[in-house]
Amino acid sequence: MKHPLEPDAGEMRRLIDEAARRVIAHIESLPSQPAQNVEGATDVARTLIEPLPRHGEAYETLLDFLFDEAIPRSFNAAGPGYLAYVPGGGIYHAAVADYIADAVNRYVGVCAAAPLLAQIEANVVRWFCEIAGYGKGSGGVLTTGGSLATLIAIITARKNLLGDDDEGRTLCAPTGEAAATNATGRGAQRAPILYCGDQTHHAFQKSASLAGFTQIREIPSDAEFRVRVDALEETIARDREAGLRPFLLAGSAGTTATGAVDDLQGLARVARENVMWFHVDGAYGAFFNLTERGRARLRGMEEADSIVLDPHKTLFLPFGTGALVVRDAHTLRRAHSMHADYLPAFQQENELVDFCELSPELSRDFRGLRVWLPLKMFGIEPFREQLDEKLDLAAYAAAELHKIEGIEVVAEPQLSILAFRFRDDEQTRALLQRINARKRVMLTPAVVGGRFVIRICIVSHRTHRDRVDMALEDIRNEVS
Ligand SMILES: *Cc1c(COP(=O)(O)O)cnc(C)c1O
């Protein structure tokens, strides 16, 4: 018998076969699974607390526990009825890629350790740059998600626009004091201000706060939930007069609450005129740039200095896959590059990338493979088709909702999210509960313009017309 941590060929095969059998059965049954099933789940979760195991248990028993007990007690984020939050996907091919990546366990943080594998991931980044509309000289990194990508973007902006000297003084000074005591008149000592919309995802404010910024202006939005460019310009002008320093502007390529796409061309112009870093949060929306309608909506995104994309949302990949792309790859390197004598030499040419030079991470998973394998197997076309279908489905859902007495469509779909309400806040809240109790779809709320709304977010590669019809049927039945 070999050591248990080094299974022989037969055992390795058994482990995979047994897991695959259950995974496949699970995926096949997704359409008939409830959209969510969490009643009492936290109570069961509490019973699981246990000390460090001293002895092993049978593999089958553990798989039974996972597939029969743990996995079913959840929001079914992988199922077709999950129209909540921003759905994830989880295409099967990506899971297979993860199995390969983890099992061969090569190191892609530095190019020298696995040049071809690092290049595979660099290609993925390049494809994302292309999708975002960037040209030559752009670059980026894959992250674990949109939030981390946002944090990296803000830090990159700070390192490039404010410089190290600046940070020390402006960030440590109490609010306002830096400007007041600025005797030298150097721009370096003026408090940097960040601007976003009142609909911007909180990942932006959170990242800005983590990066040490205290002054974030939330600009009001218009009737379609887009940042009011006139209000933005007024606020910036006022801040300038007060001796503050407009530093970074964040636009949304699809907000989470209503899917609103800011006037990205307008925002790009304001950022340019004020010598600010222009960041675009495309965690939900950026991949719609693959479609013709999406491209028309997202015009101006390519003018951003940095763009967050979330392949684990609108590219249907498993959770744990985010991306940051920047117009000028040097900005990332300038912010993150640091060498140590115990590391292999970094690449000096621009073609080959050391990912640790572009991000806070050193050792990490080979996350590029889970994007690369499906994209190489199918090309981009099936992904584009899926996104086009989602745009159609959202438009269809909105048109059908307009026909229902008492329903008000509060946010028409700009991409694949829409929001509606039923008479008043209280009745909307009650309606949401009744829809979700049917468990064919799961919807979630938002508060926009002070009003409670129900969102429908159609993103999953498993959601098609039949499921949207079920959602509409449940809504119709529950309002009457
Ligand atoms: C989901 C989302 C985020 C955060 O991304 P994570 O991958 O969840 O960290 C940021 N912005 C928008 C618009 C999002 O939809």
Tab-separated table of C-alpha atoms and ligand atoms in Angstrom:
chain	number	residue	atom	x	y	z
A	1	MET	CA	0.000	0.000	0.000
A	2	LYS	CA	1.298	3.418	-0.904
A	3	HIS	CA	0.879	6.358	1.432
A	4	PRO	CA	-2.767	7.590	1.347
A	5	LEU	CA	-1.660	10.979	0.052
A	6	GLU	CA	-0.207	9.249	-3.007
A	7	PRO	CA	-3.018	7.100	-4.437
A	8	ASP	CA	-2.169	4.546	-7.136
A	9	ALA	CA	-3.648	4.626	-10.633
A	10	GLY	CA	-6.670	2.499	-9.740
A	11	GLU	CA	-7.503	4.660	-6.747
A	12	MET	CA	-7.090	7.884	-8.724
A	13	ARG	CA	-9.515	6.578	-11.308
A	14	ARG	CA	-12.013	5.499	-8.664
A	15	LEU	CA	-11.949	8.933	-7.025
A	16	ILE	CA	-12.681	10.690	-10.291
A	17	ASP	CA	-15.246	8.192	-11.584
A	18	GLU	CA	-17.237	8.331	-8.387
A	19	ALA	CA	-17.182	12.144	-8.294
A	20	ALA	CA	-17.980	12.444	-12.025
A	21	ARG	CA	-20.962	10.066	-11.731
A	22	ARG	CA	-22.529	12.290	-9.078
A	23	VAL	CA	-21.610	15.601	-10.704
A	24	ILE	CA	-23.160	14.532	-14.004
A	25	ALA	CA	-26.355	13.319	-12.339
A	26	HIS	CA	-26.506	16.609	-10.471
A	27	ILE	CA	-26.082	18.728	-13.587
A	28	GLU	CA	-28.619	16.675	-15.527
A	29	SER	CA	-31.206	17.239	-12.823
A	30	LEU	CA	-30.627	21.008	-12.550
A	31	PRO	CA	-33.823	21.994	-14.439
A	32	SER	CA	-35.985	20.090	-11.955
A	33	GLN	CA	-34.127	21.242	-8.860
A	34	PRO	CA	-35.660	24.094	-6.800
A	35	ALA	CA	-34.261	27.568	-7.514
A	36	GLN	CA	-33.388	27.871	-3.844
A	37	ASN	CA	-33.670	25.646	-0.818
A	38	VAL	CA	-32.308	27.247	2.317
A	39	GLU	CA	-35.056	26.957	4.922
A	40	GLY	CA	-33.404	25.742	8.105
A	41	ALA	CA	-30.051	25.436	6.354
A	42	THR	CA	-28.182	27.626	8.816
A	43	ASP	CA	-29.403	25.415	11.677
A	44	VAL	CA	-28.003	22.361	9.935
A	45	ALA	CA	-24.798	24.295	9.199
A	46	ARG	CA	-24.336	24.879	12.925
A	47	THR	CA	-24.442	21.126	13.592
A	48	LEU	CA	-21.448	20.635	11.291
A	49	ILE	CA	-18.923	22.348	13.538
A	50	GLU	CA	-16.335	19.725	14.475
A	51	PRO	CA	-12.763	19.401	15.694
A	52	LEU	CA	-9.800	18.490	13.456
A	53	PRO	CA	-10.465	14.955	12.186
A	54	ARG	CA	-8.079	12.311	13.604
A	55	HIS	CA	-9.276	9.458	11.400
A	56	GLY	CA	-10.529	9.158	7.863
A	57	GLU	CA	-14.033	8.329	6.659
A	58	ALA	CA	-15.198	6.514	3.550
A	59	TYR	CA	-15.014	8.614	0.361
A	60	GLU	CA	-18.557	7.539	-0.611
A	61	THR	CA	-19.968	8.695	2.721
A	62	LEU	CA	-18.391	12.098	2.239
A	63	LEU	CA	-19.693	12.390	-1.322
A	64	ASP	CA	-23.156	11.349	-0.118
A	65	PHE	CA	-23.027	14.104	2.471
A	66	LEU	CA	-21.981	16.682	-0.127
A	67	PHE	CA	-24.462	15.749	-2.837
A	68	ASP	CA	-27.439	14.756	-0.657
A	69	GLU	CA	-27.120	17.215	2.216
A	70	ALA	CA	-24.812	20.159	1.655
A	71	ILE	CA	-25.146	21.093	-2.015
A	72	PRO	CA	-28.959	20.974	-2.199
A	73	ARG	CA	-29.362	23.337	0.790
A	74	SER	CA	-28.449	26.508	-1.072
A	75	PHE	CA	-29.403	29.123	-3.615
A	76	ASN	CA	-29.172	27.141	-6.821
A	77	ALA	CA	-26.745	29.520	-8.490
A	78	ALA	CA	-25.990	26.984	-11.232
A	79	GLY	CA	-29.620	26.304	-12.166
A	80	PRO	CA	-31.714	27.866	-14.945
A	81	GLY	CA	-34.153	29.465	-12.492
A	82	TYR	CA	-31.537	31.572	-10.767
A	83	LEU	CA	-32.388	35.089	-11.925
A	84	ALA	CA	-31.173	36.605	-8.654
A	85	TYR	CA	-28.268	38.951	-7.929
A	86	VAL	CA	-25.953	38.352	-10.890
A	87	PRO	CA	-26.063	34.640	-11.701
A	88	GLY	CA	-22.938	32.602	-12.119
A	89	GLY	CA	-22.550	29.944	-14.710
A	90	GLY	CA	-20.199	27.086	-14.220
A	91	ILE	CA	-19.664	25.587	-17.640
A	92	TYR	CA	-18.619	21.991	-17.292
A	93	HIS	CA	-15.548	22.289	-19.512
A	94	ALA	CA	-14.107	24.847	-17.104
A	95	ALA	CA	-14.528	22.385	-14.241
A	96	VAL	CA	-12.589	19.806	-16.228
A	97	ALA	CA	-9.875	22.395	-16.878
A	98	ASP	CA	-9.684	23.055	-13.132
A	99	TYR	CA	-9.231	19.367	-12.497
A	100	ILE	CA	-6.327	19.276	-14.932
A	101	ALA	CA	-4.780	22.484	-13.597
A	102	ASP	CA	-4.966	21.354	-9.976
A	103	ALA	CA	-3.795	17.832	-10.692
A	104	VAL	CA	-0.704	18.817	-12.685
A	105	ASN	CA	-0.164	21.747	-10.304
A	106	ARG	CA	2.305	23.823	-12.269
A	107	TYR	CA	3.386	27.271	-11.225
A	108	VAL	CA	2.334	30.167	-13.431
A	109	GLY	CA	3.112	33.143	-11.186
A	110	VAL	CA	6.483	33.583	-12.878
A	111	CYS	CA	6.996	32.930	-16.569
A	112	ALA	CA	10.255	30.992	-16.189
A	113	ALA	CA	8.517	28.269	-14.169
A	114	ALA	CA	6.119	27.240	-16.966
A	115	PRO	CA	6.518	29.563	-19.962
A	116	LEU	CA	3.937	27.874	-22.183
A	117	LEU	CA	1.296	27.723	-19.484
A	118	ALA	CA	1.930	31.346	-18.523
A	119	GLN	CA	1.543	32.206	-22.197
A	120	ILE	CA	-1.787	30.367	-22.321
A	121	GLU	CA	-3.029	32.613	-19.534
A	122	ALA	CA	-1.479	35.679	-21.177
A	123	ASN	CA	-3.489	34.837	-24.292
A	124	VAL	CA	-6.682	34.759	-22.249
A	125	VAL	CA	-5.857	38.215	-20.893
A	126	ARG	CA	-5.164	39.410	-24.433
A	127	TRP	CA	-8.538	38.087	-25.607
A	128	PHE	CA	-10.247	39.955	-22.788
A	129	CYS	CA	-8.430	43.141	-23.831
A	130	GLU	CA	-9.736	42.602	-27.342
A	131	ILE	CA	-13.297	42.027	-26.085
A	132	ALA	CA	-13.045	45.229	-24.016
A	133	GLY	CA	-12.040	47.133	-27.137
A	134	TYR	CA	-8.424	47.772	-26.176
A	135	GLY	CA	-5.609	47.857	-28.682
A	136	LYS	CA	-1.872	47.293	-28.624
A	137	GLY	CA	-0.042	47.971	-25.396
A	138	SER	CA	-2.936	46.904	-23.201
A	139	GLY	CA	-2.631	44.151	-20.622
A	140	GLY	CA	-4.159	42.751	-17.490
A	141	VAL	CA	-4.470	39.993	-14.942
A	142	LEU	CA	-6.965	37.337	-14.000
A	143	THR	CA	-8.198	37.649	-10.442
A	144	THR	CA	-10.516	35.700	-8.176
A	145	GLY	CA	-13.359	38.098	-8.942
A	146	GLY	CA	-14.530	41.615	-9.679
A	147	SER	CA	-13.890	42.977	-6.198
A	148	LEU	CA	-10.217	42.087	-6.163
A	149	ALA	CA	-9.871	43.382	-9.727
A	150	THR	CA	-11.368	46.693	-8.565
A	151	LEU	CA	-8.946	46.949	-5.663
A	152	ILE	CA	-6.017	46.332	-8.010
A	153	ALA	CA	-7.351	48.974	-10.404
A	154	ILE	CA	-7.596	51.651	-7.710
A	155	ILE	CA	-4.144	50.880	-6.358
A	156	THR	CA	-2.751	50.980	-9.885
A	157	ALA	CA	-4.350	54.380	-10.448
A	158	ARG	CA	-2.912	55.654	-7.178
A	159	LYS	CA	0.597	54.412	-7.931
A	160	ASN	CA	0.534	55.916	-11.397
A	161	LEU	CA	-1.225	59.234	-10.837
A	162	LEU	CA	-0.379	60.185	-7.284
A	163	GLY	CA	3.066	58.670	-6.861
A	164	ASP	CA	4.586	57.451	-3.603
A	165	ASP	CA	5.527	60.845	-2.310
A	166	ASP	CA	2.009	62.001	-2.665
A	167	GLU	CA	0.351	59.094	-0.966
A	168	GLY	CA	2.210	59.497	2.274
A	169	ARG	CA	1.126	63.039	2.764
A	170	THR	CA	-2.320	63.175	1.254
A	171	LEU	CA	-3.537	59.868	2.624
A	172	CYS	CA	-2.243	60.326	6.167
A	173	ALA	CA	-3.475	63.874	6.542
A	174	PRO	CA	-6.864	64.269	8.209
A	175	THR	CA	-9.622	65.090	5.739
A	176	GLY	CA	-9.426	68.631	4.454
A	177	GLU	CA	-6.293	69.488	6.359
A	178	ALA	CA	-3.983	68.589	3.528
A	179	ALA	CA	-5.555	71.222	1.345
A	180	ALA	CA	-5.756	73.819	4.114
A	181	THR	CA	-2.105	73.534	5.125
A	182	ASN	CA	-0.839	73.375	1.576
A	183	ALA	CA	1.703	76.166	1.681
A	184	THR	CA	3.891	75.010	-1.198
A	185	GLY	CA	0.987	74.898	-3.633
A	186	ARG	CA	2.217	71.586	-5.009
A	187	GLY	CA	-0.537	69.422	-6.478
A	188	ALA	CA	0.958	66.587	-4.515
A	189	GLN	CA	-0.501	67.867	-1.294
A	190	ARG	CA	-4.090	68.257	-2.383
A	191	ALA	CA	-6.547	65.622	-1.117
A	192	PRO	CA	-7.404	63.208	-3.939
A	193	ILE	CA	-11.118	62.764	-4.631
A	194	LEU	CA	-12.801	59.748	-6.229
A	195	TYR	CA	-16.111	59.951	-8.087
A	196	CYS	CA	-18.681	57.274	-8.834
A	197	GLY	CA	-22.433	57.048	-9.340
A	198	ASP	CA	-25.090	56.496	-6.700
A	199	GLN	CA	-25.755	53.178	-8.454
A	200	THR	CA	-22.114	52.042	-8.474
A	201	HIS	CA	-21.499	48.594	-6.968
A	202	HIS	CA	-20.249	48.856	-3.380
A	203	ALA	CA	-17.129	46.890	-4.377
A	204	PHE	CA	-15.834	50.214	-5.652
A	205	GLN	CA	-16.340	52.129	-2.390
A	206	LYS	CA	-15.013	49.160	-0.444
A	207	SER	CA	-11.868	48.962	-2.560
A	208	ALA	CA	-11.323	52.723	-2.388
A	209	SER	CA	-11.625	52.581	1.380
A	210	LEU	CA	-9.229	49.614	1.577
A	211	ALA	CA	-6.773	51.520	-0.591
A	212	GLY	CA	-6.803	54.338	1.972
A	213	PHE	CA	-9.098	56.851	0.299
A	214	THR	CA	-11.656	58.635	2.414
A	215	GLN	CA	-13.198	61.060	-0.041
A	216	ILE	CA	-15.602	59.446	-2.464
A	217	ARG	CA	-18.326	61.474	-4.148
A	218	GLU	CA	-21.489	59.655	-5.199
A	219	ILE	CA	-22.972	61.473	-8.164
A	220	PRO	CA	-26.768	61.299	-8.542
A	221	SER	CA	-28.210	59.379	-11.475
A	222	ASP	CA	-30.884	60.243	-14.016
A	223	ALA	CA	-34.280	58.623	-14.601
A	224	GLU	CA	-32.547	55.687	-16.288
A	225	PHE	CA	-30.151	55.202	-13.365
A	226	ARG	CA	-27.109	56.541	-15.218
A	227	VAL	CA	-24.636	58.992	-13.731
A	228	ARG	CA	-25.687	62.573	-14.477
A	229	VAL	CA	-22.718	63.984	-16.375
A	230	ASP	CA	-23.823	67.565	-15.670
A	231	ALA	CA	-23.918	66.906	-11.912
A	232	LEU	CA	-20.517	65.233	-12.142
A	233	GLU	CA	-18.969	68.247	-13.873
A	234	GLU	CA	-20.444	70.631	-11.318
A	235	THR	CA	-19.101	68.570	-8.421
A	236	ILE	CA	-15.634	68.362	-9.934
A	237	ALA	CA	-15.574	72.107	-10.590
A	238	ARG	CA	-16.579	72.791	-6.990
A	239	ASP	CA	-13.876	70.473	-5.675
A	240	ARG	CA	-11.268	72.156	-7.835
A	241	GLU	CA	-12.251	75.551	-6.496
A	242	ALA	CA	-11.890	74.201	-2.963
A	243	GLY	CA	-8.316	73.198	-3.788
A	244	LEU	CA	-9.036	69.449	-3.874
A	245	ARG	CA	-7.707	67.080	-6.485
A	246	PRO	CA	-10.127	65.138	-8.717
A	247	PHE	CA	-8.254	61.877	-9.110
A	248	LEU	CA	-10.375	58.970	-10.262
A	249	LEU	CA	-13.744	58.564	-11.973
A	250	ALA	CA	-15.596	55.240	-12.006
A	251	GLY	CA	-18.326	54.523	-14.530
A	252	SER	CA	-20.593	51.489	-14.713
A	253	ALA	CA	-20.893	49.281	-17.765
A	254	GLY	CA	-24.076	47.795	-16.346
A	255	THR	CA	-25.059	48.379	-12.717
A	256	THR	CA	-26.035	45.486	-10.511
A	257	ALA	CA	-29.382	46.916	-9.405
A	258	THR	CA	-30.886	47.738	-12.805
A	259	GLY	CA	-28.229	46.975	-15.425
A	260	ALA	CA	-27.856	50.681	-16.251
A	261	VAL	CA	-24.975	51.616	-18.525
A	262	ASP	CA	-23.468	55.035	-17.886
A	263	ASP	CA	-22.725	57.471	-20.701
A	264	LEU	CA	-19.200	56.106	-20.913
A	265	GLN	CA	-18.165	58.455	-23.717
A	266	GLY	CA	-19.331	61.413	-21.671
A	267	LEU	CA	-17.525	60.178	-18.571
A	268	ALA	CA	-14.362	59.506	-20.571
A	269	ARG	CA	-14.403	63.094	-21.784
A	270	VAL	CA	-14.807	64.488	-18.261
A	271	ALA	CA	-11.980	62.294	-16.985
A	272	ARG	CA	-9.726	63.362	-19.839
A	273	GLU	CA	-10.428	67.068	-19.358
A	274	ASN	CA	-9.623	66.771	-15.667
A	275	VAL	CA	-6.579	64.507	-16.062
A	276	MET	CA	-8.239	61.813	-13.985
A	277	TRP	CA	-7.967	58.034	-14.084
A	278	PHE	CA	-11.077	56.631	-15.783
A	279	HIS	CA	-12.168	53.268	-14.444
A	280	VAL	CA	-15.086	51.210	-15.769
A	281	ASP	CA	-16.856	48.556	-13.722
A	282	GLY	CA	-17.869	45.984	-16.294
A	283	ALA	CA	-18.164	43.103	-13.843
A	284	TYR	CA	-21.685	42.449	-15.012
A	285	GLY	CA	-21.820	44.144	-18.393
A	286	ALA	CA	-18.461	44.264	-20.169
A	287	PHE	CA	-18.783	40.906	-21.946
A	288	PHE	CA	-21.900	42.179	-23.727
A	289	ASN	CA	-19.364	44.023	-25.872
A	290	LEU	CA	-19.302	40.721	-27.780
A	291	THR	CA	-22.791	41.479	-29.098
A	292	GLU	CA	-23.777	44.177	-31.548
A	293	ARG	CA	-26.421	45.682	-29.251
A	294	GLY	CA	-24.062	45.551	-26.288
A	295	ARG	CA	-21.308	47.251	-28.268
A	296	ALA	CA	-23.622	50.129	-29.155
A	297	ARG	CA	-24.530	50.595	-25.488
A	298	LEU	CA	-20.999	50.282	-24.141
A	299	ARG	CA	-19.377	52.748	-26.526
A	300	GLY	CA	-16.667	54.687	-24.706
A	301	MET	CA	-15.641	51.777	-22.489
A	302	GLU	CA	-12.464	51.370	-24.533
A	303	GLU	CA	-11.395	54.870	-23.469
A	304	ALA	CA	-11.093	53.736	-19.849
A	305	ASP	CA	-7.695	53.388	-18.187
A	306	SER	CA	-8.906	50.226	-16.463
A	307	ILE	CA	-11.868	47.882	-16.880
A	308	VAL	CA	-13.114	45.130	-14.586
A	309	LEU	CA	-14.648	42.094	-16.255
A	310	ASP	CA	-16.130	39.142	-14.426
A	311	PRO	CA	-15.914	35.933	-16.455
A	312	HIS	CA	-17.645	34.127	-13.588
A	313	LYS	CA	-20.723	36.162	-14.428
A	314	THR	CA	-21.222	36.945	-18.095
A	315	LEU	CA	-18.783	34.425	-19.528
A	316	PHE	CA	-20.507	31.613	-17.573
A	317	LEU	CA	-17.349	30.440	-15.831
A	318	PRO	CA	-17.240	29.005	-12.303
A	319	PHE	CA	-16.925	31.377	-9.340
A	320	GLY	CA	-13.371	32.467	-8.688
A	321	THR	CA	-12.701	34.005	-12.110
A	322	GLY	CA	-12.417	37.771	-12.452
A	323	ALA	CA	-10.262	40.020	-14.597
A	324	LEU	CA	-8.750	43.460	-14.740
A	325	VAL	CA	-7.576	44.895	-18.028
A	326	VAL	CA	-5.747	48.197	-18.441
A	327	ARG	CA	-5.222	50.318	-21.539
A	328	ASP	CA	-1.513	50.621	-20.833
A	329	ALA	CA	0.073	47.443	-19.462
A	330	HIS	CA	2.964	49.463	-18.036
A	331	THR	CA	0.656	51.009	-15.447
A	332	LEU	CA	0.117	47.606	-13.821
A	333	ARG	CA	3.809	46.789	-13.852
A	334	ARG	CA	4.753	50.187	-12.463
A	335	ALA	CA	2.376	49.650	-9.556
A	336	HIS	CA	3.310	46.068	-8.688
A	337	SER	CA	6.770	45.168	-9.878
A	338	MET	CA	9.166	44.147	-7.141
A	339	HIS	CA	11.880	41.511	-7.348
A	340	ALA	CA	13.524	39.306	-4.758
A	341	ASP	CA	16.778	37.396	-5.145
A	342	TYR	CA	15.148	34.021	-4.348
A	343	LEU	CA	12.879	34.305	-7.427
A	344	PRO	CA	13.802	33.343	-10.991
A	345	ALA	CA	14.690	36.247	-13.282
A	346	PHE	CA	11.722	38.100	-14.736
A	347	GLN	CA	11.153	38.485	-18.466
A	348	GLN	CA	12.596	41.617	-19.965
A	349	GLU	CA	10.724	41.568	-23.265
A	350	ASN	CA	7.160	42.765	-23.442
A	351	GLU	CA	5.781	39.624	-25.086
A	352	LEU	CA	6.338	37.327	-22.121
A	353	VAL	CA	4.591	38.085	-18.882
A	354	ASP	CA	5.423	37.414	-15.242
A	355	PHE	CA	2.015	37.651	-13.630
A	356	CYS	CA	3.465	38.330	-10.182
A	357	GLU	CA	4.858	41.572	-11.601
A	358	LEU	CA	1.364	42.757	-12.495
A	359	SER	CA	-0.620	41.872	-9.398
A	360	PRO	CA	-0.344	41.570	-5.607
A	361	GLU	CA	-0.277	37.758	-5.912
A	362	LEU	CA	2.731	35.455	-6.155
A	363	SER	CA	1.729	31.800	-5.743
A	364	ARG	CA	-1.754	31.103	-7.041
A	365	ASP	CA	-3.908	28.685	-9.021
A	366	PHE	CA	-3.563	28.314	-12.788
A	367	ARG	CA	-6.893	30.066	-13.344
A	368	GLY	CA	-6.253	30.841	-16.987
A	369	LEU	CA	-6.819	27.245	-18.037
A	370	ARG	CA	-10.489	27.275	-17.088
A	371	VAL	CA	-11.044	30.140	-19.529
A	372	TRP	CA	-8.672	28.917	-22.192
A	373	LEU	CA	-10.013	25.384	-22.591
A	374	PRO	CA	-13.655	26.265	-23.383
A	375	LEU	CA	-12.643	29.236	-25.568
A	376	LYS	CA	-10.219	27.093	-27.570
A	377	MET	CA	-12.707	24.216	-27.857
A	378	PHE	CA	-15.578	26.340	-29.171
A	379	GLY	CA	-14.255	29.736	-30.174
A	380	ILE	CA	-16.104	32.814	-28.977
A	381	GLU	CA	-19.257	32.311	-31.075
A	382	PRO	CA	-21.326	30.184	-28.645
A	383	PHE	CA	-20.598	32.753	-25.918
A	384	ARG	CA	-21.757	35.607	-28.124
A	385	GLU	CA	-24.911	33.641	-29.003
A	386	GLN	CA	-25.679	33.074	-25.348
A	387	LEU	CA	-25.334	36.761	-24.539
A	388	ASP	CA	-27.504	37.746	-27.492
A	389	GLU	CA	-30.134	35.323	-26.290
A	390	LYS	CA	-30.033	36.948	-22.826
A	391	LEU	CA	-30.617	40.390	-24.380
A	392	ASP	CA	-33.621	38.980	-26.275
A	393	LEU	CA	-34.996	37.303	-23.166
A	394	ALA	CA	-34.751	40.475	-21.080
A	395	ALA	CA	-36.521	42.506	-23.773
A	396	TYR	CA	-39.190	39.815	-24.018
A	397	ALA	CA	-39.686	39.695	-20.234
A	398	ALA	CA	-40.073	43.493	-20.089
A	399	ALA	CA	-42.627	43.490	-22.920
A	400	GLU	CA	-44.659	40.780	-21.185
A	401	LEU	CA	-44.504	42.531	-17.804
A	402	HIS	CA	-45.958	45.695	-19.366
A	403	LYS	CA	-49.079	43.666	-20.182
A	404	ILE	CA	-49.712	42.701	-16.565
A	405	GLU	CA	-52.158	44.921	-14.712
A	406	GLY	CA	-50.646	46.590	-11.652
A	407	ILE	CA	-47.038	45.938	-12.687
A	408	GLU	CA	-44.798	48.915	-13.366
A	409	VAL	CA	-41.512	48.333	-15.171
A	410	VAL	CA	-39.207	50.664	-13.238
A	411	ALA	CA	-36.052	49.840	-15.186
A	412	GLU	CA	-36.261	48.780	-18.816
A	413	PRO	CA	-33.471	46.398	-19.756
A	414	GLN	CA	-30.404	48.247	-21.047
A	415	LEU	CA	-28.663	44.871	-21.146
A	416	SER	CA	-30.150	41.772	-19.484
A	417	ILE	CA	-31.361	43.121	-16.120
A	418	LEU	CA	-34.771	44.680	-15.592
A	419	ALA	CA	-36.665	45.807	-12.519
A	420	PHE	CA	-40.359	46.118	-11.767
A	421	ARG	CA	-42.741	46.740	-8.932
A	422	PHE	CA	-46.345	46.006	-7.991
A	423	ARG	CA	-48.359	48.983	-6.704
A	424	ASP	CA	-46.375	49.970	-3.570
A	425	ASP	CA	-43.335	48.846	-1.556
A	426	GLU	CA	-45.292	46.549	0.711
A	427	GLN	CA	-47.136	44.755	-2.079
A	428	THR	CA	-43.945	44.466	-4.102
A	429	ARG	CA	-42.173	42.870	-1.161
A	430	ALA	CA	-45.050	40.438	-0.645
A	431	LEU	CA	-45.138	39.598	-4.350
A	432	LEU	CA	-41.426	38.800	-4.320
A	433	GLN	CA	-41.959	36.363	-1.459
A	434	ARG	CA	-44.811	34.622	-3.236
A	435	ILE	CA	-42.840	34.278	-6.494
A	436	ASN	CA	-39.805	32.838	-4.725
A	437	ALA	CA	-41.954	30.469	-2.653
A	438	ARG	CA	-42.836	28.673	-5.897
A	439	LYS	CA	-39.139	27.869	-6.286
A	440	ARG	CA	-39.139	27.724	-10.070
A	441	VAL	CA	-37.208	30.968	-10.193
A	442	MET	CA	-35.349	33.003	-7.626
A	443	LEU	CA	-35.551	36.793	-7.868
A	444	THR	CA	-33.963	39.393	-5.584
A	445	PRO	CA	-34.880	42.973	-4.682
A	446	ALA	CA	-33.179	46.334	-4.956
A	447	VAL	CA	-34.038	49.815	-3.770
A	448	VAL	CA	-33.718	52.406	-6.515
A	449	GLY	CA	-34.738	56.026	-6.220
A	450	GLY	CA	-36.025	55.179	-2.751
A	451	ARG	CA	-38.447	52.583	-4.125
A	452	PHE	CA	-38.450	48.840	-3.556
A	453	VAL	CA	-38.189	46.896	-6.825
A	454	ILE	CA	-37.894	43.281	-7.929
A	455	ARG	CA	-35.030	42.548	-10.293
A	456	ILE	CA	-34.822	39.940	-13.018
A	457	CYS	CA	-31.240	39.252	-14.033
A	458	ILE	CA	-30.875	36.899	-16.976
A	459	VAL	CA	-27.296	35.762	-17.364
A	460	SER	CA	-26.961	32.023	-16.936
A	461	HIS	CA	-26.089	29.882	-19.932
A	462	ARG	CA	-28.748	27.470	-18.633
A	463	THR	CA	-31.576	30.033	-18.659
A	464	HIS	CA	-33.674	29.990	-21.812
A	465	ARG	CA	-37.154	31.058	-22.982
A	466	ASP	CA	-38.947	28.234	-21.158
A	467	ARG	CA	-37.642	29.417	-17.786
A	468	VAL	CA	-38.454	33.064	-18.469
A	469	ASP	CA	-41.984	31.938	-19.344
A	470	MET	CA	-42.161	30.152	-16.008
A	471	ALA	CA	-41.080	33.360	-14.264
A	472	LEU	CA	-43.760	35.351	-16.103
A	473	GLU	CA	-46.388	32.731	-15.367
A	474	ASP	CA	-45.537	32.811	-11.655
A	475	ILE	CA	-45.657	36.609	-11.610
A	476	ARG	CA	-49.029	36.644	-13.431
A	477	ASN	CA	-50.481	34.082	-11.072
A	478	GLU	CA	-49.254	35.846	-7.971
A	479	VAL	CA	-50.529	39.324	-8.832
A	480	SER	CA	-54.081	38.169	-9.513
B	1	LIG	C1	-20.609	41.371	-9.060
B	1	LIG	C2	-20.218	42.762	-9.270
B	1	LIG	C3	-19.062	43.278	-8.661
B	1	LIG	C4	-18.238	42.495	-7.692
B	1	LIG	O1	-17.633	41.403	-8.321
B	1	LIG	P1	-17.288	40.046	-7.545
B	1	LIG	O2	-16.836	39.138	-8.613
B	1	LIG	O3	-18.574	39.598	-6.883
B	1	LIG	O4	-16.252	40.343	-6.526
B	1	LIG	C5	-18.701	44.573	-8.978
B	1	LIG	N1	-19.448	45.316	-9.824
B	1	LIG	C6	-20.564	44.862	-10.415
B	1	LIG	C7	-21.319	45.735	-11.367
B	1	LIG	C8	-20.990	43.554	-10.152
B	1	LIG	O5	-22.104	43.094	-10.743
